[in-house]
Amino acid sequence: MIRVTSTLSFMKFSRPEARSWRCPPAPTEVRDFHAQLPDYAPTPLTALPALAAELEIGRLFVKDESSRLGLPAFKALGASWAVHRVLQHHTGPVTLTTATDGNHGRAVARMARLRGRRAHVFVPNTVPAQAIEAIRAENAEVTVVDGTYDDAVARAAEADGILVQDMGWPGYEEIPAWIVEGYGTLCHEIDEQLDAEPDLVVIPVGVGSFAQAVITHYRSRDSRTRLLSVEPDSAACVLESLKAGERKTIPTGDTIMAGLNCGTPSATAWPYLSNGLDAAVSISEAECAQAMQDLHAQNVHSGPCGAAPLAGLRAIRSEFGELATVVLISTEGRP
């Protein structure tokens, strides 16, 4: 049974039967690949006792991705594995192309540079100048597209080179799947850092590829863990698709959660999102800003996308009853 509820401040969706859905497990060799990288180390799982008390949760943790393989976001996990797999199939001089709201493009550009390849990154014109300069600092060519993230994806797909995109569509599925596989290392780290399975994991969502990785981790086995996705209310493409029962494209507006400013869920992620999420919620700019401030006060320096899970948990906390252990995934550090 699906439940959809709206209030003045947020929209939410729930699917009580999600924990009974099953999918195939991710390949096991990805974690070993990451462990061999020179800069690899597990990111911290930090306890937040004051916020746990506020939310009446036994234990609240944040998986802090503010420093991952030398970059300020988790995206390097997916980009490193996908670039590795691409270059197993394409030797010689190649250009890696991608579209981004910031962190994914920088990660692809970094991995291309480390492997001695060129990168061409397309960004929508809403991406902050400092994010564009960070991509250029990786020796990547950057093209600013007069349009949305979806427009940038379309331009990148048409460009000369090999597209390394974290969004899939019919006919473009293999490389997005490799990116999702790369993200799974984060979930294995959480398993090792906790003494018991969490009751709830809260995931920020853009096109849904990272959520696909988390869903795969928990829904490929018997697990009591519930999964909540969080999006900006100005770009809630996954939530609107869940409500409609099919993948939808929606108009998006400006948001401080730039990495979540996406108008269309990934086609390859959609079966996982539509079957494996227990709940979804959208949040306002003010709710996100407050969450970011509160995390900073606990010495967790999340950026807006990374703080979104705390805001989403606050918005929908009453839906979950008693919670012994909750994990928030903070996907990026402070800009």
mmCIF file of C-alpha atoms in Angstrom, residues 6-335:
data_model
loop_
_atom_site.group_PDB
_atom_site.id
_atom_site.type_symbol
_atom_site.label_atom_id
_atom_site.label_comp_id
_atom_site.label_asym_id
_atom_site.label_seq_id
_atom_site.Cartn_x
_atom_site.Cartn_y
_atom_site.Cartn_z
ATOM 1 C CA SER A 6 1.190 16.742 1.855
ATOM 2 C CA THR A 7 1.529 19.515 4.421
ATOM 3 C CA LEU A 8 2.296 23.204 4.207
ATOM 4 C CA SER A 9 6.051 22.604 4.592
ATOM 5 C CA PHE A 10 6.727 19.298 2.872
ATOM 6 C CA MET A 11 5.435 16.389 0.834
ATOM 7 C CA LYS A 12 6.011 12.792 1.804
ATOM 8 C CA PHE A 13 5.523 9.295 0.429
ATOM 9 C CA SER A 14 5.645 5.905 2.128
ATOM 10 C CA ARG A 15 5.662 2.274 1.017
ATOM 11 C CA PRO A 16 5.379 -0.054 4.039
ATOM 12 C CA GLU A 17 6.121 -3.205 2.022
ATOM 13 C CA ALA A 18 9.493 -1.970 0.665
ATOM 14 C CA ARG A 19 11.571 -4.148 2.998
ATOM 15 C CA SER A 20 10.182 -7.311 1.406
ATOM 16 C CA TRP A 21 11.448 -6.360 -2.080
ATOM 17 C CA ARG A 22 14.651 -8.059 -3.233
ATOM 18 C CA CYS A 23 17.303 -7.307 -5.874
ATOM 19 C CA PRO A 24 20.615 -8.947 -6.875
ATOM 20 C CA PRO A 25 23.674 -8.016 -4.777
ATOM 21 C CA ALA A 26 26.420 -5.708 -6.014
ATOM 22 C CA PRO A 27 29.759 -7.257 -7.098
ATOM 23 C CA THR A 28 32.202 -7.843 -4.256
ATOM 24 C CA GLU A 29 35.428 -6.740 -5.951
ATOM 25 C CA VAL A 30 34.668 -2.997 -5.804
ATOM 26 C CA ARG A 31 35.650 -2.579 -2.159
ATOM 27 C CA ASP A 32 38.968 -4.320 -2.820
ATOM 28 C CA PHE A 33 39.604 -1.924 -5.725
ATOM 29 C CA HIS A 34 39.009 1.126 -3.529
ATOM 30 C CA ALA A 35 41.123 -0.272 -0.699
ATOM 31 C CA GLN A 36 44.118 -0.394 -3.052
ATOM 32 C CA LEU A 37 43.880 3.290 -4.018
ATOM 33 C CA PRO A 38 46.624 5.442 -2.455
ATOM 34 C CA ASP A 39 44.240 7.924 -0.782
ATOM 35 C CA TYR A 40 41.647 5.407 0.398
ATOM 36 C CA ALA A 41 40.469 5.399 4.008
ATOM 37 C CA PRO A 42 36.967 4.816 5.436
ATOM 38 C CA THR A 43 35.180 8.074 6.168
ATOM 39 C CA PRO A 44 34.020 8.721 9.751
ATOM 40 C CA LEU A 45 30.726 7.566 11.209
ATOM 41 C CA THR A 46 30.210 10.269 13.802
ATOM 42 C CA ALA A 47 27.800 10.045 16.748
ATOM 43 C CA LEU A 48 25.406 12.965 17.271
ATOM 44 C CA PRO A 49 24.085 12.512 20.833
ATOM 45 C CA ALA A 50 22.556 15.990 21.191
ATOM 46 C CA LEU A 51 20.553 15.641 17.963
ATOM 47 C CA ALA A 52 19.612 12.079 18.918
ATOM 48 C CA ALA A 53 18.092 13.406 22.136
ATOM 49 C CA GLU A 54 16.195 16.112 20.245
ATOM 50 C CA LEU A 55 14.716 13.537 17.864
ATOM 51 C CA GLU A 56 14.124 10.888 20.566
ATOM 52 C CA ILE A 57 16.388 8.373 18.849
ATOM 53 C CA GLY A 58 18.588 5.913 20.722
ATOM 54 C CA ARG A 59 21.687 6.576 18.599
ATOM 55 C CA LEU A 60 22.106 8.961 15.673
ATOM 56 C CA PHE A 61 25.157 8.845 13.421
ATOM 57 C CA VAL A 62 26.284 10.782 10.369
ATOM 58 C CA LYS A 63 28.448 9.216 7.667
ATOM 59 C CA ASP A 64 30.670 12.199 6.935
ATOM 60 C CA GLU A 65 31.793 12.321 3.289
ATOM 61 C CA SER A 66 33.462 15.731 3.511
ATOM 62 C CA SER A 67 36.806 14.141 2.577
ATOM 63 C CA ARG A 68 36.787 11.135 0.245
ATOM 64 C CA LEU A 69 39.802 10.154 -1.853
ATOM 65 C CA GLY A 70 41.069 13.722 -1.663
ATOM 66 C CA LEU A 71 37.775 15.326 -2.712
ATOM 67 C CA PRO A 72 34.988 16.882 -0.604
ATOM 68 C CA ALA A 73 32.219 14.436 -1.561
ATOM 69 C CA PHE A 74 31.400 10.741 -1.932
ATOM 70 C CA LYS A 75 31.269 10.999 -5.749
ATOM 71 C CA ALA A 76 34.892 9.877 -6.086
ATOM 72 C CA LEU A 77 33.813 6.337 -5.154
ATOM 73 C CA GLY A 78 31.602 5.985 -8.224
ATOM 74 C CA ALA A 79 33.846 7.944 -10.567
ATOM 75 C CA SER A 80 37.003 6.011 -9.676
ATOM 76 C CA TRP A 81 35.431 2.600 -10.273
ATOM 77 C CA ALA A 82 33.620 3.663 -13.452
ATOM 78 C CA VAL A 83 36.716 5.291 -14.981
ATOM 79 C CA HIS A 84 38.722 2.181 -14.099
ATOM 80 C CA ARG A 85 36.173 -0.032 -15.872
ATOM 81 C CA VAL A 86 35.914 2.304 -18.890
ATOM 82 C CA LEU A 87 39.680 2.333 -19.372
ATOM 83 C CA GLN A 88 39.781 -1.455 -19.196
ATOM 84 C CA HIS A 89 37.720 -1.356 -22.404
ATOM 85 C CA HIS A 90 39.200 1.752 -24.063
ATOM 86 C CA THR A 91 42.972 2.021 -24.201
ATOM 87 C CA GLY A 92 44.880 4.904 -25.695
ATOM 88 C CA PRO A 93 43.944 8.594 -25.720
ATOM 89 C CA VAL A 94 40.274 9.132 -24.932
ATOM 90 C CA THR A 95 38.206 12.042 -23.610
ATOM 91 C CA LEU A 96 35.831 11.351 -20.749
ATOM 92 C CA THR A 97 32.695 13.489 -20.883
ATOM 93 C CA THR A 98 30.073 14.078 -18.222
ATOM 94 C CA ALA A 99 27.446 16.495 -16.940
ATOM 95 C CA THR A 100 27.318 17.670 -13.347
ATOM 96 C CA ASP A 101 25.918 19.991 -10.727
ATOM 97 C CA GLY A 102 29.433 20.040 -9.246
ATOM 98 C CA ASN A 103 30.871 17.086 -7.322
ATOM 99 C CA HIS A 104 30.395 14.298 -9.881
ATOM 100 C CA GLY A 105 32.074 16.302 -12.634
ATOM 101 C CA ARG A 106 34.979 17.200 -10.422
ATOM 102 C CA ALA A 107 35.401 13.545 -9.455
ATOM 103 C CA VAL A 108 35.379 12.371 -13.088
ATOM 104 C CA ALA A 109 37.849 15.128 -13.987
ATOM 105 C CA ARG A 110 40.159 14.108 -11.113
ATOM 106 C CA MET A 111 40.109 10.442 -12.117
ATOM 107 C CA ALA A 112 40.712 11.325 -15.769
ATOM 108 C CA ARG A 113 43.705 13.467 -14.806
ATOM 109 C CA LEU A 114 45.166 10.752 -12.583
ATOM 110 C CA ARG A 115 44.845 8.261 -15.439
ATOM 111 C CA GLY A 116 46.374 10.630 -17.995
ATOM 112 C CA ARG A 117 43.143 11.252 -19.938
ATOM 113 C CA ARG A 118 41.257 14.397 -20.959
ATOM 114 C CA ALA A 119 37.908 15.352 -19.421
ATOM 115 C CA HIS A 120 35.145 17.569 -20.803
ATOM 116 C CA VAL A 121 32.522 18.529 -18.233
ATOM 117 C CA PHE A 122 29.160 20.169 -18.977
ATOM 118 C CA VAL A 123 27.463 22.179 -16.239
ATOM 119 C CA PRO A 124 24.115 24.006 -16.076
ATOM 120 C CA ASN A 125 24.359 27.753 -15.666
ATOM 121 C CA THR A 126 23.099 27.494 -12.057
ATOM 122 C CA VAL A 127 26.346 25.879 -10.861
ATOM 123 C CA PRO A 128 28.350 28.278 -8.640
ATOM 124 C CA ALA A 129 31.519 29.761 -10.088
ATOM 125 C CA GLN A 130 33.692 28.194 -7.366
ATOM 126 C CA ALA A 131 32.450 24.707 -8.316
ATOM 127 C CA ILE A 132 33.275 25.383 -11.975
ATOM 128 C CA GLU A 133 36.764 26.582 -11.067
ATOM 129 C CA ALA A 134 37.339 23.454 -8.959
ATOM 130 C CA ILE A 135 36.561 21.319 -12.024
ATOM 131 C CA ARG A 136 38.850 23.403 -14.225
ATOM 132 C CA ALA A 137 41.595 22.987 -11.615
ATOM 133 C CA GLU A 138 41.586 19.280 -12.521
ATOM 134 C CA ASN A 139 42.703 20.268 -16.063
ATOM 135 C CA ALA A 140 39.217 19.609 -17.433
ATOM 136 C CA GLU A 141 37.498 21.538 -20.190
ATOM 137 C CA VAL A 142 34.241 23.004 -18.848
ATOM 138 C CA THR A 143 31.246 24.024 -20.957
ATOM 139 C CA VAL A 144 28.520 26.030 -19.226
ATOM 140 C CA VAL A 145 25.106 25.155 -20.663
ATOM 141 C CA ASP A 146 22.343 27.735 -20.768
ATOM 142 C CA GLY A 147 19.760 25.465 -19.189
ATOM 143 C CA THR A 148 19.087 22.826 -16.550
ATOM 144 C CA TYR A 149 20.986 19.768 -15.373
ATOM 145 C CA ASP A 150 18.970 17.673 -17.847
ATOM 146 C CA ASP A 151 20.083 20.028 -20.632
ATOM 147 C CA ALA A 152 23.707 19.588 -19.568
ATOM 148 C CA VAL A 153 23.306 15.802 -19.634
ATOM 149 C CA ALA A 154 21.938 15.996 -23.186
ATOM 150 C CA ARG A 155 24.923 18.107 -24.316
ATOM 151 C CA ALA A 156 27.424 15.774 -22.674
ATOM 152 C CA ALA A 157 25.808 12.751 -24.315
ATOM 153 C CA GLU A 158 26.223 14.391 -27.748
ATOM 154 C CA ALA A 159 29.859 15.421 -27.251
ATOM 155 C CA ASP A 160 32.878 13.598 -28.637
ATOM 156 C CA GLY A 161 34.282 11.163 -26.095
ATOM 157 C CA ILE A 162 33.085 8.482 -23.674
ATOM 158 C CA LEU A 163 30.206 9.555 -21.464
ATOM 159 C CA VAL A 164 30.733 8.768 -17.752
ATOM 160 C CA GLN A 165 27.345 9.731 -16.362
ATOM 161 C CA ASP A 166 25.621 8.725 -13.135
ATOM 162 C CA MET A 167 22.217 8.868 -14.826
ATOM 163 C CA GLY A 168 21.009 6.047 -17.051
ATOM 164 C CA TRP A 169 18.441 5.791 -19.830
ATOM 165 C CA PRO A 170 17.478 3.102 -22.354
ATOM 166 C CA GLY A 171 20.606 2.272 -24.352
ATOM 167 C CA TYR A 172 22.936 3.896 -21.795
ATOM 168 C CA GLU A 173 23.035 1.596 -18.804
ATOM 169 C CA GLU A 174 26.424 -0.073 -18.302
ATOM 170 C CA ILE A 175 28.505 2.903 -17.146
ATOM 171 C CA PRO A 176 25.824 4.259 -14.759
ATOM 172 C CA ALA A 177 25.706 0.755 -13.248
ATOM 173 C CA TRP A 178 29.477 0.883 -12.651
ATOM 174 C CA ILE A 179 29.112 4.236 -10.890
ATOM 175 C CA VAL A 180 26.406 2.798 -8.642
ATOM 176 C CA GLU A 181 28.632 -0.189 -7.861
ATOM 177 C CA GLY A 182 31.370 2.204 -6.776
ATOM 178 C CA TYR A 183 29.087 3.932 -4.286
ATOM 179 C CA GLY A 184 28.480 0.623 -2.516
ATOM 180 C CA THR A 185 31.823 0.837 -0.701
ATOM 181 C CA LEU A 186 30.305 3.514 1.547
ATOM 182 C CA CYS A 187 27.595 1.093 2.699
ATOM 183 C CA HIS A 188 30.104 -1.674 3.442
ATOM 184 C CA GLU A 189 31.998 0.780 5.624
ATOM 185 C CA ILE A 190 28.830 1.532 7.600
ATOM 186 C CA ASP A 191 28.359 -2.204 8.212
ATOM 187 C CA GLU A 192 31.887 -2.399 9.609
ATOM 188 C CA GLN A 193 31.536 0.756 11.722
ATOM 189 C CA LEU A 194 28.272 -0.219 13.446
ATOM 190 C CA ASP A 195 27.736 -3.023 15.937
ATOM 191 C CA ALA A 196 24.195 -3.676 14.617
ATOM 192 C CA GLU A 197 22.101 -2.916 11.564
ATOM 193 C CA PRO A 198 20.541 0.563 11.621
ATOM 194 C CA ASP A 199 16.777 0.913 11.892
ATOM 195 C CA LEU A 200 16.827 3.733 9.347
ATOM 196 C CA VAL A 201 19.258 5.154 6.766
ATOM 197 C CA VAL A 202 18.515 8.632 5.359
ATOM 198 C CA ILE A 203 19.729 9.373 1.824
ATOM 199 C CA PRO A 204 19.890 12.646 -0.148
ATOM 200 C CA VAL A 205 18.601 12.132 -3.696
ATOM 201 C CA GLY A 206 19.272 13.804 -7.044
ATOM 202 C CA VAL A 207 18.681 11.476 -10.012
ATOM 203 C CA GLY A 208 18.701 8.517 -7.611
ATOM 204 C CA SER A 209 21.898 6.654 -8.483
ATOM 205 C CA PHE A 210 23.378 6.896 -4.996
ATOM 206 C CA ALA A 211 20.050 5.841 -3.514
ATOM 207 C CA GLN A 212 20.123 2.865 -5.896
ATOM 208 C CA ALA A 213 23.434 1.796 -4.363
ATOM 209 C CA VAL A 214 22.076 2.039 -0.814
ATOM 210 C CA ILE A 215 18.879 0.215 -1.780
ATOM 211 C CA THR A 216 20.916 -2.547 -3.441
ATOM 212 C CA HIS A 217 23.004 -2.957 -0.307
ATOM 213 C CA TYR A 218 20.037 -3.492 1.997
ATOM 214 C CA ARG A 219 17.464 -5.052 -0.345
ATOM 215 C CA SER A 220 19.804 -7.750 -1.658
ATOM 216 C CA ARG A 221 19.638 -9.444 1.755
ATOM 217 C CA ASP A 222 17.229 -9.947 4.626
ATOM 218 C CA SER A 223 17.328 -6.616 6.436
ATOM 219 C CA ARG A 224 15.094 -4.701 8.808
ATOM 220 C CA THR A 225 16.654 -1.362 7.797
ATOM 221 C CA ARG A 226 14.249 1.226 6.423
ATOM 222 C CA LEU A 227 15.362 3.718 3.777
ATOM 223 C CA LEU A 228 14.262 7.355 3.506
ATOM 224 C CA SER A 229 15.102 9.637 0.566
ATOM 225 C CA VAL A 230 15.293 13.430 0.884
ATOM 226 C CA GLU A 231 15.053 16.047 -1.889
ATOM 227 C CA PRO A 232 14.647 19.828 -2.216
ATOM 228 C CA ASP A 233 11.004 20.829 -2.622
ATOM 229 C CA SER A 234 12.054 22.784 -5.737
ATOM 230 C CA ALA A 235 13.504 19.668 -7.427
ATOM 231 C CA ALA A 236 11.690 16.647 -6.001
ATOM 232 C CA CYS A 237 11.717 14.524 -9.157
ATOM 233 C CA VAL A 238 11.921 11.195 -7.321
ATOM 234 C CA LEU A 239 9.120 12.066 -4.908
ATOM 235 C CA GLU A 240 6.873 13.285 -7.726
ATOM 236 C CA SER A 241 7.625 10.120 -9.700
ATOM 237 C CA LEU A 242 6.831 7.923 -6.697
ATOM 238 C CA LYS A 243 3.530 9.718 -6.246
ATOM 239 C CA ALA A 244 2.696 9.272 -9.933
ATOM 240 C CA GLY A 245 3.787 5.629 -10.012
ATOM 241 C CA GLU A 246 6.040 6.287 -13.008
ATOM 242 C CA ARG A 247 9.224 8.174 -13.848
ATOM 243 C CA LYS A 248 8.452 11.856 -14.360
ATOM 244 C CA THR A 249 10.340 14.919 -15.557
ATOM 245 C CA ILE A 250 9.561 18.049 -13.567
ATOM 246 C CA PRO A 251 10.651 21.699 -13.808
ATOM 247 C CA THR A 252 13.219 22.670 -11.200
ATOM 248 C CA GLY A 253 14.068 25.915 -9.441
ATOM 249 C CA ASP A 254 17.162 27.311 -7.771
ATOM 250 C CA THR A 255 18.248 25.598 -4.556
ATOM 251 C CA ILE A 256 21.186 25.726 -2.186
ATOM 252 C CA MET A 257 21.199 21.917 -2.571
ATOM 253 C CA ALA A 258 22.814 22.251 -6.011
ATOM 254 C CA GLY A 259 23.849 18.610 -6.291
ATOM 255 C CA LEU A 260 20.210 17.543 -5.824
ATOM 256 C CA ASN A 261 18.820 19.970 -8.403
ATOM 257 C CA CYS A 262 17.692 17.311 -10.889
ATOM 258 C CA GLY A 263 14.462 17.105 -12.855
ATOM 259 C CA THR A 264 14.396 13.465 -14.015
ATOM 260 C CA PRO A 265 15.179 10.256 -12.101
ATOM 261 C CA SER A 266 17.704 7.903 -13.665
ATOM 262 C CA ALA A 267 15.960 5.207 -15.675
ATOM 263 C CA THR A 268 18.389 2.598 -14.364
ATOM 264 C CA ALA A 269 17.759 3.664 -10.755
ATOM 265 C CA TRP A 270 13.983 3.899 -11.082
ATOM 266 C CA PRO A 271 13.108 0.210 -10.461
ATOM 267 C CA TYR A 272 15.095 0.359 -7.217
ATOM 268 C CA LEU A 273 13.604 3.679 -6.113
ATOM 269 C CA SER A 274 10.035 2.658 -6.899
ATOM 270 C CA ASN A 275 10.295 -0.679 -5.088
ATOM 271 C CA GLY A 276 12.965 -0.341 -2.421
ATOM 272 C CA LEU A 277 12.407 3.003 -0.672
ATOM 273 C CA ASP A 278 10.319 2.907 2.485
ATOM 274 C CA ALA A 279 9.661 6.644 2.403
ATOM 275 C CA ALA A 280 10.501 9.882 0.613
ATOM 276 C CA VAL A 281 10.236 13.491 1.705
ATOM 277 C CA SER A 282 10.963 16.944 0.302
ATOM 278 C CA ILE A 283 12.382 19.818 2.339
ATOM 279 C CA SER A 284 12.575 23.593 2.085
ATOM 280 C CA GLU A 285 15.650 25.775 1.773
ATOM 281 C CA ALA A 286 15.148 27.050 5.328
ATOM 282 C CA GLU A 287 14.926 23.520 6.748
ATOM 283 C CA CYS A 288 18.144 22.572 4.973
ATOM 284 C CA ALA A 289 19.973 25.704 6.117
ATOM 285 C CA GLN A 290 18.971 25.043 9.750
ATOM 286 C CA ALA A 291 20.153 21.437 9.511
ATOM 287 C CA MET A 292 23.481 22.560 8.075
ATOM 288 C CA GLN A 293 23.920 25.039 10.931
ATOM 289 C CA ASP A 294 23.073 22.386 13.529
ATOM 290 C CA LEU A 295 25.531 19.892 12.050
ATOM 291 C CA HIS A 296 28.266 22.525 12.002
ATOM 292 C CA ALA A 297 27.592 23.096 15.714
ATOM 293 C CA GLN A 298 28.363 19.373 16.207
ATOM 294 C CA ASN A 299 31.635 19.778 14.259
ATOM 295 C CA VAL A 300 30.256 18.054 11.159
ATOM 296 C CA HIS A 301 30.854 20.499 8.329
ATOM 297 C CA SER A 302 28.297 19.310 5.802
ATOM 298 C CA GLY A 303 27.340 21.204 2.696
ATOM 299 C CA PRO A 304 23.655 21.691 1.866
ATOM 300 C CA CYS A 305 23.226 18.305 0.156
ATOM 301 C CA GLY A 306 24.941 16.610 3.067
ATOM 302 C CA ALA A 307 22.693 18.343 5.604
ATOM 303 C CA ALA A 308 19.474 17.466 3.747
ATOM 304 C CA PRO A 309 19.069 14.070 5.495
ATOM 305 C CA LEU A 310 18.869 15.713 8.930
ATOM 306 C CA ALA A 311 16.221 18.124 7.677
ATOM 307 C CA GLY A 312 14.285 15.265 6.071
ATOM 308 C CA LEU A 313 14.431 13.155 9.228
ATOM 309 C CA ARG A 314 13.103 16.060 11.267
ATOM 310 C CA ALA A 315 10.228 16.567 8.829
ATOM 311 C CA ILE A 316 9.074 12.955 8.876
ATOM 312 C CA ARG A 317 10.319 11.715 12.283
ATOM 313 C CA SER A 318 6.832 11.007 13.641
ATOM 314 C CA GLU A 319 6.202 8.454 10.865
ATOM 315 C CA PHE A 320 8.800 5.994 12.146
ATOM 316 C CA GLY A 321 7.943 5.305 15.777
ATOM 317 C CA GLU A 322 10.723 3.984 17.997
ATOM 318 C CA LEU A 323 14.202 4.138 16.428
ATOM 319 C CA ALA A 324 17.236 2.637 18.123
ATOM 320 C CA THR A 325 19.883 3.505 15.504
ATOM 321 C CA VAL A 326 19.697 5.941 12.580
ATOM 322 C CA VAL A 327 22.380 6.823 10.021
ATOM 323 C CA LEU A 328 22.341 10.085 8.075
ATOM 324 C CA ILE A 329 24.518 10.068 4.961
ATOM 325 C CA SER A 330 26.181 13.453 4.543
ATOM 326 C CA THR A 331 27.346 13.224 0.944
ATOM 327 C CA GLU A 332 29.393 16.417 0.759
ATOM 328 C CA GLY A 333 31.390 18.832 2.861
ATOM 329 C CA ARG A 334 30.999 22.573 3.107
ATOM 330 C CA PRO A 335 31.423 24.320 -0.292
#
